[in-house]
Amino acid sequence: MEFVEKQPIYMQIADYFCENILEGKWKTHDRLPSVREIAVAMEVNPNTAMRAFTYLQDKGIIYNKRGIGYFVDEDGHSKALKLKRDDFIEKDVPAFFKTMKLLKFSCKELEELNKE
Amino acid sequence: MEFVEKQPIYMQIADYFCENILEGKWKTHDRLPSVREIAVAMEVNPNTAMRAFTYLQDKGIIYNKRGIGYFVDEDGHSKALKLKRDDFIEKDVPAFFKTMKLLKFSCKELEELNKE
Amino acid sequence: MEFVEKQPIYMQIADYFCENILEGKWKTHDRLPSVREIAVAMEVNPNTAMRAFTYLQDKGIIYNKRGIGYFVDEDGHSKALKLKRDDFIEKDVPAFFKTMKLLKFSCKELEELNKE
Amino acid sequence: MEFVEKQPIYMQIADYFCENILEGKWKTHDRLPSVREIAVAMEVNPNTAMRAFTYLQDKGIIYNKRGIGYFVDEDGHSKALKLKRDDFIEKDVPAFFKTMKLLKFSCKELEELNKE
DNA sequence: GTGGTCTAGACCACC
DNA sequence: GTGGTCTAGACCACA
């Protein structure tokens, strides 16, 4: 049996910023909080916060101005959307359908929950 | 920010048995593997396996015959179903819809993935 | 005036492995030294060695087997070649031509040095 | 493994003046900017700028008139050229050929890049 | 033994 | 102030 691992903290931070960019909290060329601010606010080591930013930069979602900070990339929103959608389709959706099937959860029931 | 911790192992084991009962692998009054067997098979401390059984017994899904083992309860299947459905409806479904909304994921797209 | 920065150590380590893969010292699916071995051999912190590997893994040059080590990827050689060539063409070659021009260094002279 | 350290700043400044003399920006007996001017312009400690001049004076590329300033030597251009060429031939060219060989970079490819 | 994550804290260059 | 790199050392899961 394989046990489920927790998501690394730096990934959860990256996810957090991804989601906030998708929600429009930070728009193109907006400056994100500094590494140190995040470290304090999230009670995390600066290195861990940094790692989240490095990850997002690698993905082309944010960019860096030396000595100033990190900013949402021109294509940040769309890149974040693609990243999250791919993940959603690959992992979340199949798992969701599997559980639905296991619980004999009908699409009708699902639709009613959606309306609420 | 609060970080997501990993699910305790005993809960993952309890989930595993729940799912297998729902799938019909173990039916009413079937005897489940012994704590020791599970501990060996899953490479887990016997106490951890025991804790999973205690949890399932509390939920009325399995019962215990002293010195013999654990068995699926008369209502085990339905109780497991209810437990899982409640959890599904309370947590998984809202989270799923929230993500769908965030990603502008249409029901149509979802249906197509379901067909595949 | 902008001063030239030194290449980060982890990048120099990554370069080192790149070059050795190109030279054929490590071939496809060969296991590279462990993070700890490198740290000791190069008198570097394990984190720094790790960072070099993470970088090479991101580039698709090496891959990882959990608990075993890092290995040269199927396409590792070609990926490393492309990475290095792009860098060479973008940076080294223009700088080289610029210096040649500055020093009035003819192609003929260059060719003679090449023969030696 | 030995890691490459960055070039000392005073050497980078010396290089800068060498290049400008070679480009003809400063000709024989031209007065170079004062140590203080350089220090301000390059945001560098005056001692560092001074060290660059001392180095160039040692090489016979510039000379000093006490209380007036530094000037390009009679043979400054040719000495600078020799210095740079020697360095180019001893270090840059072999390194360049080595990389070319490693990357299987043909002379033909190089020529085409030169034309552009 | 392996890699992966994380903390604590340092030093650096750039703005 | 900002990020970038690096060290030292810890704990974890996996093999």
CSV table of C-alpha atoms (C1' of nucleotides) in Angstrom, one decimal:
chain,number,residue,atom,x,y,z
A,1,MET,CA,0.0,0.0,0.0
A,2,GLU,CA,1.2,3.5,-0.8
A,3,PHE,CA,0.4,6.2,1.6
A,4,VAL,CA,-0.4,9.7,0.5
A,5,GLU,CA,2.3,12.3,1.1
A,6,LYS,CA,1.6,15.8,2.1
A,7,GLN,CA,2.2,18.5,-0.5
A,8,PRO,CA,5.5,20.3,0.3
A,9,ILE,CA,5.0,23.7,1.9
A,10,TYR,CA,6.7,25.6,-0.9
A,11,MET,CA,4.3,24.0,-3.4
A,12,GLN,CA,1.3,25.0,-1.2
A,13,ILE,CA,2.6,28.5,-1.3
A,14,ALA,CA,3.1,28.4,-5.0
A,15,ASP,CA,-0.5,27.1,-5.3
A,16,TYR,CA,-1.7,29.9,-3.1
A,17,PHE,CA,-0.2,32.5,-5.4
A,18,CYS,CA,-1.4,30.7,-8.5
A,19,GLU,CA,-5.0,30.7,-7.2
A,20,ASN,CA,-4.8,34.4,-6.2
A,21,ILE,CA,-3.6,35.3,-9.7
A,22,LEU,CA,-6.4,33.3,-11.2
A,23,GLU,CA,-8.9,35.1,-8.9
A,24,GLY,CA,-7.5,38.4,-10.1
A,25,LYS,CA,-6.1,39.4,-6.7
A,26,TRP,CA,-2.8,40.1,-8.5
A,27,LYS,CA,-2.9,41.2,-12.1
A,28,THR,CA,-0.3,41.4,-14.8
A,29,HIS,CA,2.8,43.3,-13.6
A,30,ASP,CA,1.5,43.6,-10.1
A,31,ARG,CA,4.2,43.2,-7.5
A,32,LEU,CA,3.9,40.2,-5.2
A,33,PRO,CA,4.9,40.5,-1.5
A,34,SER,CA,8.6,40.2,-0.8
A,35,VAL,CA,10.2,36.9,0.1
A,36,ARG,CA,10.7,38.2,3.6
A,37,GLU,CA,7.2,39.4,4.0
A,38,ILE,CA,5.8,36.1,3.0
A,39,ALA,CA,8.2,34.3,5.3
A,40,VAL,CA,6.9,36.3,8.3
A,41,ALA,CA,3.3,36.2,7.3
A,42,MET,CA,3.2,32.5,6.6
A,43,GLU,CA,5.6,31.7,9.4
A,44,VAL,CA,8.0,30.0,7.1
A,45,ASN,CA,11.7,30.2,6.4
A,46,PRO,CA,12.6,32.8,3.7
A,47,ASN,CA,14.3,30.0,1.7
A,48,THR,CA,11.0,28.1,1.5
A,49,ALA,CA,9.1,31.2,0.3
A,50,MET,CA,11.9,31.8,-2.2
A,51,ARG,CA,11.6,28.3,-3.5
A,52,ALA,CA,7.9,28.9,-4.2
A,53,PHE,CA,8.8,31.9,-6.3
A,54,THR,CA,11.6,30.2,-8.1
A,55,TYR,CA,9.1,27.5,-9.0
A,56,LEU,CA,6.6,30.0,-10.3
A,57,GLN,CA,9.3,31.8,-12.2
A,58,ASP,CA,10.4,28.6,-13.9
A,59,LYS,CA,6.8,28.1,-15.0
A,60,GLY,CA,6.8,31.6,-16.5
A,61,ILE,CA,4.0,32.8,-14.2
A,62,ILE,CA,6.0,35.5,-12.5
A,63,TYR,CA,9.2,37.3,-13.3
A,64,ASN,CA,11.8,39.2,-11.3
A,65,LYS,CA,13.3,42.6,-11.2
A,66,ARG,CA,16.6,42.7,-9.4
A,67,GLY,CA,16.5,44.3,-6.1
A,68,ILE,CA,12.8,45.2,-6.4
A,69,GLY,CA,10.7,42.1,-6.3
A,70,TYR,CA,8.6,39.5,-8.1
A,71,PHE,CA,5.9,40.5,-10.5
A,72,VAL,CA,3.1,38.7,-12.3
A,73,ASP,CA,4.2,37.9,-15.8
A,74,GLU,CA,2.5,39.2,-19.0
A,75,ASP,CA,1.2,35.7,-19.6
A,76,GLY,CA,1.1,34.8,-15.9
A,77,HIS,CA,-2.6,34.4,-15.7
A,78,SER,CA,-2.9,32.1,-18.8
A,79,LYS,CA,0.2,30.1,-17.8
A,80,ALA,CA,-1.2,29.6,-14.3
A,81,LEU,CA,-4.5,28.6,-15.7
A,82,LYS,CA,-2.9,26.0,-18.0
A,83,LEU,CA,-0.8,24.6,-15.2
A,84,LYS,CA,-3.8,24.2,-12.9
A,85,ARG,CA,-6.1,22.9,-15.5
A,86,ASP,CA,-3.6,20.2,-16.6
A,87,ASP,CA,-3.3,19.2,-13.0
A,88,PHE,CA,-7.0,19.2,-12.5
A,89,ILE,CA,-7.7,17.1,-15.5
A,90,GLU,CA,-4.9,14.6,-14.8
A,91,LYS,CA,-5.5,14.1,-11.1
A,92,ASP,CA,-8.5,15.7,-9.5
A,93,VAL,CA,-11.1,14.8,-12.2
A,94,PRO,CA,-10.2,11.1,-12.4
A,95,ALA,CA,-10.1,10.8,-8.6
A,96,PHE,CA,-13.5,12.6,-8.4
A,97,PHE,CA,-15.1,10.3,-10.9
A,98,LYS,CA,-13.7,7.3,-9.2
A,99,THR,CA,-15.2,8.3,-5.9
A,100,MET,CA,-18.5,9.1,-7.5
A,101,LYS,CA,-18.6,5.7,-9.0
A,102,LEU,CA,-17.7,4.1,-5.7
A,103,LEU,CA,-20.4,5.9,-3.9
A,104,LYS,CA,-22.9,5.4,-6.6
A,105,PHE,CA,-23.2,9.2,-6.7
A,106,SER,CA,-25.4,10.2,-9.7
A,107,CYS,CA,-24.8,13.1,-11.9
A,108,LYS,CA,-28.3,14.3,-11.0
A,109,GLU,CA,-27.3,14.6,-7.3
A,110,LEU,CA,-24.2,16.4,-8.3
A,111,GLU,CA,-26.1,18.9,-10.3
A,112,GLU,CA,-28.5,19.7,-7.4
A,113,LEU,CA,-25.5,20.3,-5.2
A,114,ASN,CA,-24.2,22.6,-7.8
A,115,LYS,CA,-27.3,24.7,-7.8
A,116,GLU,CA,-27.2,25.4,-4.1
B,1,MET,CA,-1.8,30.7,6.1
B,2,GLU,CA,-2.5,27.2,7.2
B,3,PHE,CA,-0.7,24.4,5.5
B,4,VAL,CA,-2.3,21.1,4.7
B,5,GLU,CA,-0.9,18.2,6.8
B,6,LYS,CA,-0.9,14.8,5.4
B,7,GLN,CA,-3.7,12.4,6.4
B,8,PRO,CA,-2.7,10.2,9.3
B,9,ILE,CA,-1.7,6.7,8.2
B,10,TYR,CA,-4.4,5.0,10.3
B,11,MET,CA,-7.0,7.1,8.5
B,12,GLN,CA,-5.6,6.1,5.1
B,13,ILE,CA,-5.9,2.5,6.2
B,14,ALA,CA,-9.4,3.0,7.4
B,15,ASP,CA,-10.3,4.6,4.1
B,16,TYR,CA,-8.7,1.7,2.3
B,17,PHE,CA,-11.0,-0.8,4.1
B,18,CYS,CA,-14.0,1.4,3.6
B,19,GLU,CA,-13.4,1.5,-0.1
B,20,ASN,CA,-13.0,-2.3,-0.3
B,21,ILE,CA,-16.2,-2.8,1.6
B,22,LEU,CA,-18.0,-0.5,-0.8
B,23,GLU,CA,-16.5,-2.3,-3.8
B,24,GLY,CA,-17.9,-5.5,-2.4
B,25,LYS,CA,-14.5,-7.1,-1.7
B,26,TRP,CA,-15.6,-7.8,1.8
B,27,LYS,CA,-19.3,-8.4,2.5
B,28,THR,CA,-21.4,-8.5,5.6
B,29,HIS,CA,-19.9,-10.7,8.3
B,30,ASP,CA,-16.8,-11.4,6.3
B,31,ARG,CA,-13.7,-11.5,8.5
B,32,LEU,CA,-11.1,-8.8,7.8
B,33,PRO,CA,-7.4,-9.6,7.9
B,34,SER,CA,-5.9,-9.6,11.3
B,35,VAL,CA,-4.1,-6.6,12.7
B,36,ARG,CA,-0.8,-8.4,12.4
B,37,GLU,CA,-1.4,-9.4,8.8
B,38,ILE,CA,-2.2,-5.8,7.9
B,39,ALA,CA,0.8,-4.5,9.9
B,40,VAL,CA,3.1,-6.8,7.9
B,41,ALA,CA,1.4,-6.3,4.5
B,42,MET,CA,1.3,-2.5,4.8
B,43,GLU,CA,4.6,-2.3,6.6
B,44,VAL,CA,3.1,-0.4,9.5
B,45,ASN,CA,3.1,-0.6,13.2
B,46,PRO,CA,0.4,-3.0,14.6
B,47,ASN,CA,-0.8,-0.2,16.8
B,48,THR,CA,-1.5,1.9,13.7
B,49,ALA,CA,-3.5,-0.9,12.0
B,50,MET,CA,-5.4,-1.4,15.3
B,51,ARG,CA,-6.3,2.3,15.4
B,52,ALA,CA,-7.8,2.0,11.9
B,53,PHE,CA,-10.0,-0.8,13.1
B,54,THR,CA,-11.0,1.0,16.3
B,55,TYR,CA,-12.0,4.0,14.1
B,56,LEU,CA,-14.2,1.8,11.8
B,57,GLN,CA,-15.7,0.1,14.8
B,58,ASP,CA,-16.7,3.4,16.3
B,59,LYS,CA,-18.4,4.2,13.1
B,60,GLY,CA,-20.4,0.9,13.3
B,61,ILE,CA,-18.9,-0.3,10.1
B,62,ILE,CA,-17.1,-3.3,11.6
B,63,TYR,CA,-17.5,-5.3,14.8
B,64,ASN,CA,-15.2,-7.4,16.9
B,65,LYS,CA,-15.3,-10.9,18.2
B,66,ARG,CA,-12.9,-11.2,21.0
B,67,GLY,CA,-10.0,-13.5,20.1
B,68,ILE,CA,-11.3,-14.1,16.6
B,69,GLY,CA,-11.1,-10.9,14.6
B,70,TYR,CA,-12.9,-8.0,13.0
B,71,PHE,CA,-16.0,-8.5,10.8
B,72,VAL,CA,-18.0,-6.4,8.5
B,73,ASP,CA,-21.1,-5.2,10.3
B,74,GLU,CA,-24.7,-6.1,9.3
B,75,ASP,CA,-25.1,-2.4,8.3
B,76,GLY,CA,-21.4,-2.0,7.5
B,77,HIS,CA,-21.8,-1.3,3.8
B,78,SER,CA,-24.6,1.3,4.2
B,79,LYS,CA,-22.8,3.0,7.1
B,80,ALA,CA,-19.5,3.1,5.2
B,81,LEU,CA,-21.5,4.5,2.2
B,82,LYS,CA,-23.1,7.2,4.4
B,83,LEU,CA,-19.8,8.1,6.0
B,84,LYS,CA,-18.1,8.5,2.7
B,85,ARG,CA,-21.0,10.2,1.1
B,86,ASP,CA,-21.3,12.8,3.9
B,87,ASP,CA,-17.6,13.5,3.6
B,88,PHE,CA,-17.8,13.6,-0.2
B,89,ILE,CA,-20.7,16.1,-0.1
B,90,GLU,CA,-19.3,18.2,2.7
B,91,LYS,CA,-15.7,18.5,1.5
B,92,ASP,CA,-14.8,17.0,-1.9
B,93,VAL,CA,-17.8,18.3,-3.9
B,94,PRO,CA,-17.5,22.0,-2.7
B,95,ALA,CA,-13.8,21.9,-3.2
B,96,PHE,CA,-14.3,20.4,-6.7
B,97,PHE,CA,-16.8,23.0,-7.7
B,98,LYS,CA,-14.6,25.8,-6.3
B,99,THR,CA,-11.7,24.6,-8.4
B,100,MET,CA,-14.0,24.3,-11.5
B,101,LYS,CA,-15.1,27.8,-11.0
B,102,LEU,CA,-11.6,29.1,-10.5
B,103,LEU,CA,-10.4,27.4,-13.7
B,104,LYS,CA,-13.5,28.3,-15.6
B,105,PHE,CA,-14.0,24.6,-16.2
B,106,SER,CA,-17.4,24.1,-17.8
B,107,CYS,CA,-19.7,21.2,-17.1
B,108,LYS,CA,-19.5,20.3,-20.7
B,109,GLU,CA,-15.8,19.7,-20.5
B,110,LEU,CA,-16.4,17.6,-17.5
B,111,GLU,CA,-18.9,15.5,-19.2
B,112,GLU,CA,-16.6,14.8,-22.1
B,113,LEU,CA,-13.9,13.7,-19.7
B,114,ASN,CA,-16.4,11.4,-18.0
B,115,LYS,CA,-17.2,9.6,-21.3
B,116,GLU,CA,-13.6,8.7,-22.0
C,1,MET,CA,29.5,49.9,-15.7
C,2,GLU,CA,28.4,46.5,-15.0
C,3,PHE,CA,30.8,44.0,-13.4
C,4,VAL,CA,30.9,40.4,-14.3
C,5,GLU,CA,29.5,38.1,-11.7
C,6,LYS,CA,30.9,34.7,-11.0
C,7,GLN,CA,28.8,31.7,-12.0
C,8,PRO,CA,27.0,30.2,-9.0
C,9,ILE,CA,28.7,27.1,-7.7
C,10,TYR,CA,25.6,24.9,-8.3
C,11,MET,CA,25.7,26.0,-11.9
C,12,GLN,CA,29.4,25.2,-12.2
C,13,ILE,CA,28.6,21.7,-10.9
C,14,ALA,CA,25.7,21.3,-13.3
C,15,ASP,CA,28.1,22.4,-16.1
C,16,TYR,CA,30.6,19.9,-15.0
C,17,PHE,CA,28.1,17.0,-15.2
C,18,CYS,CA,26.9,18.3,-18.5
C,19,GLU,CA,30.3,18.3,-20.0
C,20,ASN,CA,31.1,14.9,-18.7
C,21,ILE,CA,27.9,13.5,-20.2
C,22,LEU,CA,28.9,15.1,-23.5
C,23,GLU,CA,32.3,13.6,-23.3
C,24,GLY,CA,30.7,10.2,-22.7
C,25,LYS,CA,32.0,9.7,-19.2
C,26,TRP,CA,28.5,9.0,-18.1
C,27,LYS,CA,26.2,7.4,-20.7
C,28,THR,CA,22.4,6.9,-20.8
C,29,HIS,CA,21.0,5.4,-17.6
C,30,ASP,CA,24.4,5.5,-15.9
C,31,ARG,CA,24.1,6.4,-12.2
C,32,LEU,CA,25.7,9.7,-11.2
C,33,PRO,CA,27.5,10.0,-7.8
C,34,SER,CA,25.2,10.6,-4.9
C,35,VAL,CA,24.5,14.1,-3.6
C,36,ARG,CA,26.5,13.3,-0.5
C,37,GLU,CA,29.5,12.0,-2.4
C,38,ILE,CA,29.6,15.1,-4.5
C,39,ALA,CA,29.3,17.3,-1.5
C,40,VAL,CA,32.3,15.6,0.0
C,41,ALA,CA,34.3,15.4,-3.1
C,42,MET,CA,33.7,19.0,-4.2
C,43,GLU,CA,33.8,20.3,-0.6
C,44,VAL,CA,30.4,21.8,-1.0
C,45,ASN,CA,27.2,21.7,1.0
C,46,PRO,CA,24.8,18.8,0.1
C,47,ASN,CA,22.1,21.4,-0.7
C,48,THR,CA,24.3,23.0,-3.3
C,49,ALA,CA,25.0,19.7,-5.0
C,50,MET,CA,21.3,18.9,-4.8
C,51,ARG,CA,20.5,22.1,-6.5
C,52,ALA,CA,22.7,21.2,-9.4
C,53,PHE,CA,20.9,18.0,-9.9
C,54,THR,CA,17.5,19.6,-9.5
C,55,TYR,CA,18.5,22.0,-12.3
C,56,LEU,CA,19.7,19.2,-14.6
C,57,GLN,CA,16.5,17.2,-13.8
C,58,ASP,CA,14.4,20.3,-14.8
C,59,LYS,CA,16.3,20.4,-18.1
C,60,GLY,CA,15.5,16.7,-18.7
C,61,ILE,CA,19.1,15.7,-18.7
C,62,ILE,CA,19.0,13.4,-15.7
C,63,TYR,CA,16.2,11.6,-13.9
C,64,ASN,CA,15.7,10.3,-10.4
C,65,LYS,CA,14.9,6.9,-8.9
C,66,ARG,CA,13.6,7.4,-5.4
C,67,GLY,CA,16.1,6.2,-2.8
C,68,ILE,CA,18.6,5.1,-5.4
C,69,GLY,CA,20.1,8.1,-7.1
C,70,TYR,CA,20.2,10.2,-10.3
C,71,PHE,CA,20.7,8.7,-13.7
C,72,VAL,CA,21.4,10.1,-17.2
C,73,ASP,CA,18.2,10.4,-19.1
C,74,GLU,CA,17.4,8.6,-22.3
C,75,ASP,CA,17.7,11.9,-24.1
C,76,GLY,CA,20.2,13.3,-21.6
C,77,HIS,CA,23.1,13.6,-24.1
C,78,SER,CA,21.1,15.4,-26.8
C,79,LYS,CA,19.4,17.7,-24.2
C,80,ALA,CA,22.7,18.6,-22.7
C,81,LEU,CA,24.1,19.2,-26.2
C,82,LYS,CA,21.2,21.5,-27.1
C,83,LEU,CA,21.5,23.4,-23.8
C,84,LYS,CA,25.2,24.0,-24.2
C,85,ARG,CA,25.0,24.8,-27.9
C,86,ASP,CA,22.3,27.4,-27.4
C,87,ASP,CA,24.4,29.0,-24.6
C,88,PHE,CA,27.5,28.9,-26.8
C,89,ILE,CA,25.8,30.5,-29.7
C,90,GLU,CA,24.1,33.2,-27.7
C,91,LYS,CA,27.0,34.2,-25.4
C,92,ASP,CA,30.4,32.7,-26.2
C,93,VAL,CA,30.5,33.1,-29.9
C,94,PRO,CA,29.4,36.8,-30.0
C,95,ALA,CA,31.9,37.6,-27.2
C,96,PHE,CA,34.6,35.7,-29.1
C,97,PHE,CA,34.0,37.6,-32.4
C,98,LYS,CA,33.8,40.9,-30.5
C,99,THR,CA,37.3,40.2,-29.0
C,100,MET,CA,38.7,39.0,-32.3
C,101,LYS,CA,37.5,42.2,-34.0
C,102,LEU,CA,38.9,44.4,-31.2
C,103,LEU,CA,42.3,42.7,-31.4
C,104,LYS,CA,42.2,42.7,-35.2
C,105,PHE,CA,42.6,38.9,-35.0
C,106,SER,CA,42.3,37.4,-38.4
C,107,CYS,CA,40.6,34.2,-39.2
C,108,LYS,CA,43.8,33.0,-40.7
C,109,GLU,CA,45.6,33.3,-37.4
C,110,LEU,CA,42.8,31.5,-35.8
C,111,GLU,CA,43.0,28.6,-38.2
C,112,GLU,CA,46.7,28.2,-37.6
C,113,LEU,CA,46.1,28.0,-33.9
C,114,ASN,CA,43.5,25.4,-34.5
C,115,LYS,CA,46.0,23.2,-36.4
C,116,GLU,CA,48.5,23.1,-33.5
D,1,MET,CA,37.0,20.4,-8.2
D,2,GLU,CA,38.0,24.0,-8.4
D,3,PHE,CA,35.4,26.6,-8.8
D,4,VAL,CA,35.9,29.7,-10.9
D,5,GLU,CA,36.0,32.9,-8.9
D,6,LYS,CA,34.9,36.1,-10.3
D,7,GLN,CA,37.5,38.5,-11.8
D,8,PRO,CA,38.6,41.1,-9.3
D,9,ILE,CA,36.9,44.5,-9.9
D,10,TYR,CA,40.1,46.3,-10.5
D,11,MET,CA,41.0,43.9,-13.3
D,12,GLN,CA,37.6,44.5,-14.9
D,13,ILE,CA,38.2,48.2,-14.8
D,14,ALA,CA,41.7,47.7,-16.3
D,15,ASP,CA,40.1,45.6,-19.0
D,16,TYR,CA,37.6,48.3,-19.7
D,17,PHE,CA,40.4,50.9,-20.3
D,18,CYS,CA,42.4,48.5,-22.4
D,19,GLU,CA,39.4,47.9,-24.7
D,20,ASN,CA,38.7,51.6,-25.0
D,21,ILE,CA,42.3,52.3,-25.9
D,22,LEU,CA,42.2,49.6,-28.5
D,23,GLU,CA,38.9,51.0,-29.9
D,24,GLY,CA,40.6,54.3,-30.2
D,25,LYS,CA,38.5,56.1,-27.7
D,26,TRP,CA,41.7,57.3,-25.9
D,27,LYS,CA,44.7,57.8,-28.1
D,28,THR,CA,48.4,58.3,-27.3
D,29,HIS,CA,49.0,61.0,-24.7
D,30,ASP,CA,45.3,61.4,-24.0
D,31,ARG,CA,44.5,62.0,-20.4
D,32,LEU,CA,42.3,59.4,-18.8
D,33,PRO,CA,39.6,60.3,-16.3
D,34,SER,CA,40.8,60.9,-12.8
D,35,VAL,CA,40.7,58.2,-10.1
D,36,ARG,CA,38.0,60.1,-8.4
D,37,GLU,CA,35.9,60.5,-11.5
D,38,ILE,CA,36.1,56.8,-12.2
D,39,ALA,CA,35.3,55.9,-8.6
D,40,VAL,CA,32.1,58.0,-8.8
D,41,ALA,CA,31.1,56.9,-12.2
D,42,MET,CA,31.7,53.2,-11.6
D,43,GLU,CA,30.5,53.4,-8.0
D,44,VAL,CA,33.7,51.9,-6.8
D,45,ASN,CA,36.2,52.7,-4.0
D,46,PRO,CA,38.9,55.1,-5.3
D,47,ASN,CA,41.5,52.6,-4.1
D,48,THR,CA,40.0,50.1,-6.5
D,49,ALA,CA,40.2,52.5,-9.4
D,50,MET,CA,43.8,53.4,-8.4
D,51,ARG,CA,44.7,49.7,-8.5
D,52,ALA,CA,43.5,49.4,-12.1
D,53,PHE,CA,45.7,52.3,-13.1
D,54,THR,CA,48.7,50.9,-11.2
D,55,TYR,CA,48.2,47.7,-13.1
D,56,LEU,CA,48.1,49.4,-16.5
D,57,GLN,CA,51.1,51.5,-15.6
D,58,ASP,CA,53.1,48.3,-14.7
D,59,LYS,CA,52.2,47.0,-18.1
D,60,GLY,CA,53.5,50.2,-19.8
D,61,ILE,CA,50.1,51.0,-21.2
D,62,ILE,CA,49.7,54.3,-19.4
D,63,TYR,CA,52.0,56.7,-17.6
D,64,ASN,CA,51.6,59.1,-14.8
D,65,LYS,CA,52.3,62.9,-14.5
D,66,ARG,CA,52.4,63.6,-10.8
D,67,GLY,CA,49.6,65.8,-9.8
D,68,ILE,CA,48.0,65.9,-13.2
D,69,GLY,CA,46.8,62.5,-14.1
D,70,TYR,CA,47.2,59.3,-16.1
D,71,PHE,CA,47.9,59.3,-19.9
D,72,VAL,CA,48.0,56.8,-22.6
D,73,ASP,CA,51.6,55.8,-23.2
D,74,GLU,CA,53.5,56.3,-26.5
D,75,ASP,CA,53.3,52.5,-27.0
D,76,GLY,CA,50.1,52.2,-25.0
D,77,HIS,CA,48.0,50.9,-27.9
D,78,SER,CA,50.5,48.3,-29.1
D,79,LYS,CA,51.3,47.1,-25.5
D,80,ALA,CA,47.6,46.8,-24.8
D,81,LEU,CA,47.1,44.9,-28.0
D,82,LYS,CA,50.0,42.6,-27.2
D,83,LEU,CA,48.7,42.0,-23.6
D,84,LYS,CA,45.2,41.2,-24.8
D,85,ARG,CA,46.3,39.1,-27.7
D,86,ASP,CA,48.6,37.0,-25.5
D,87,ASP,CA,45.8,36.5,-23.1
D,88,PHE,CA,43.4,35.7,-26.0
D,89,ILE,CA,45.7,33.2,-27.5
D,90,GLU,CA,46.7,31.5,-24.3
D,91,LYS,CA,43.3,31.3,-22.7
D,92,ASP,CA,40.3,32.3,-24.7
D,93,VAL,CA,41.2,30.5,-28.0
D,94,PRO,CA,42.0,27.1,-26.5
D,95,ALA,CA,38.9,27.2,-24.3
D,96,PHE,CA,36.9,28.2,-27.3
D,97,PHE,CA,38.2,25.3,-29.4
D,98,LYS,CA,37.7,22.9,-26.6
D,99,THR,CA,34.1,23.9,-26.3
D,100,MET,CA,33.7,23.7,-30.0
D,101,LYS,CA,35.0,20.2,-30.0
D,102,LEU,CA,32.9,19.2,-27.1
D,103,LEU,CA,29.8,20.5,-28.8
D,104,LYS,CA,30.8,19.1,-32.2
D,105,PHE,CA,30.5,22.6,-33.5
D,106,SER,CA,31.9,22.8,-37.0
D,107,CYS,CA,33.9,25.7,-38.5
D,108,LYS,CA,31.2,26.0,-41.1
D,109,GLU,CA,28.6,26.8,-38.5
D,110,LEU,CA,30.9,29.3,-37.0
D,111,GLU,CA,31.5,31.1,-40.2
D,112,GLU,CA,27.8,31.4,-40.8
D,113,LEU,CA,27.4,33.0,-37.4
D,114,ASN,CA,30.2,35.3,-38.2
D,115,LYS,CA,28.5,36.6,-41.4
D,116,GLU,CA,25.3,37.6,-39.5
E,1,DG,C1',22.2,3.9,2.0
E,2,DT,C1',19.3,7.3,-1.2
E,3,DG,C1',17.0,12.0,-2.3
E,4,DG,C1',13.5,15.7,-0.6
E,5,DT,C1',12.1,19.2,2.4
E,6,DC,C1',12.8,22.6,5.8
E,7,DT,C1',14.9,25.8,9.2
E,8,DA,C1',18.3,29.2,10.8
E,9,DG,C1',21.2,32.3,9.6
E,10,DA,C1',25.0,34.2,6.8
E,11,DC,C1',27.0,37.2,3.0
E,12,DC,C1',26.6,39.4,-1.4
E,13,DA,C1',25.1,42.7,-5.1
E,14,DC,C1',21.6,45.7,-6.7
E,15,DC,C1',18.0,49.5,-5.9
F,1,DG,C1',15.0,47.6,1.2
F,2,DT,C1',15.1,43.6,-2.6
F,3,DG,C1',16.4,38.8,-4.3
F,4,DG,C1',20.4,35.1,-4.9
F,5,DT,C1',23.6,32.0,-3.1
F,6,DC,C1',25.5,29.2,0.3
F,7,DT,C1',26.5,26.7,4.6
F,8,DA,C1',25.2,23.7,8.5
F,9,DG,C1',22.4,20.6,10.1
F,10,DA,C1',17.9,18.5,10.9
F,11,DC,C1',14.0,15.1,9.9
F,12,DC,C1',11.5,12.3,6.7
F,13,DA,C1',10.2,8.4,3.4
F,14,DC,C1',11.9,5.1,0.5
F,15,DA,C1',15.0,1.0,-0.8
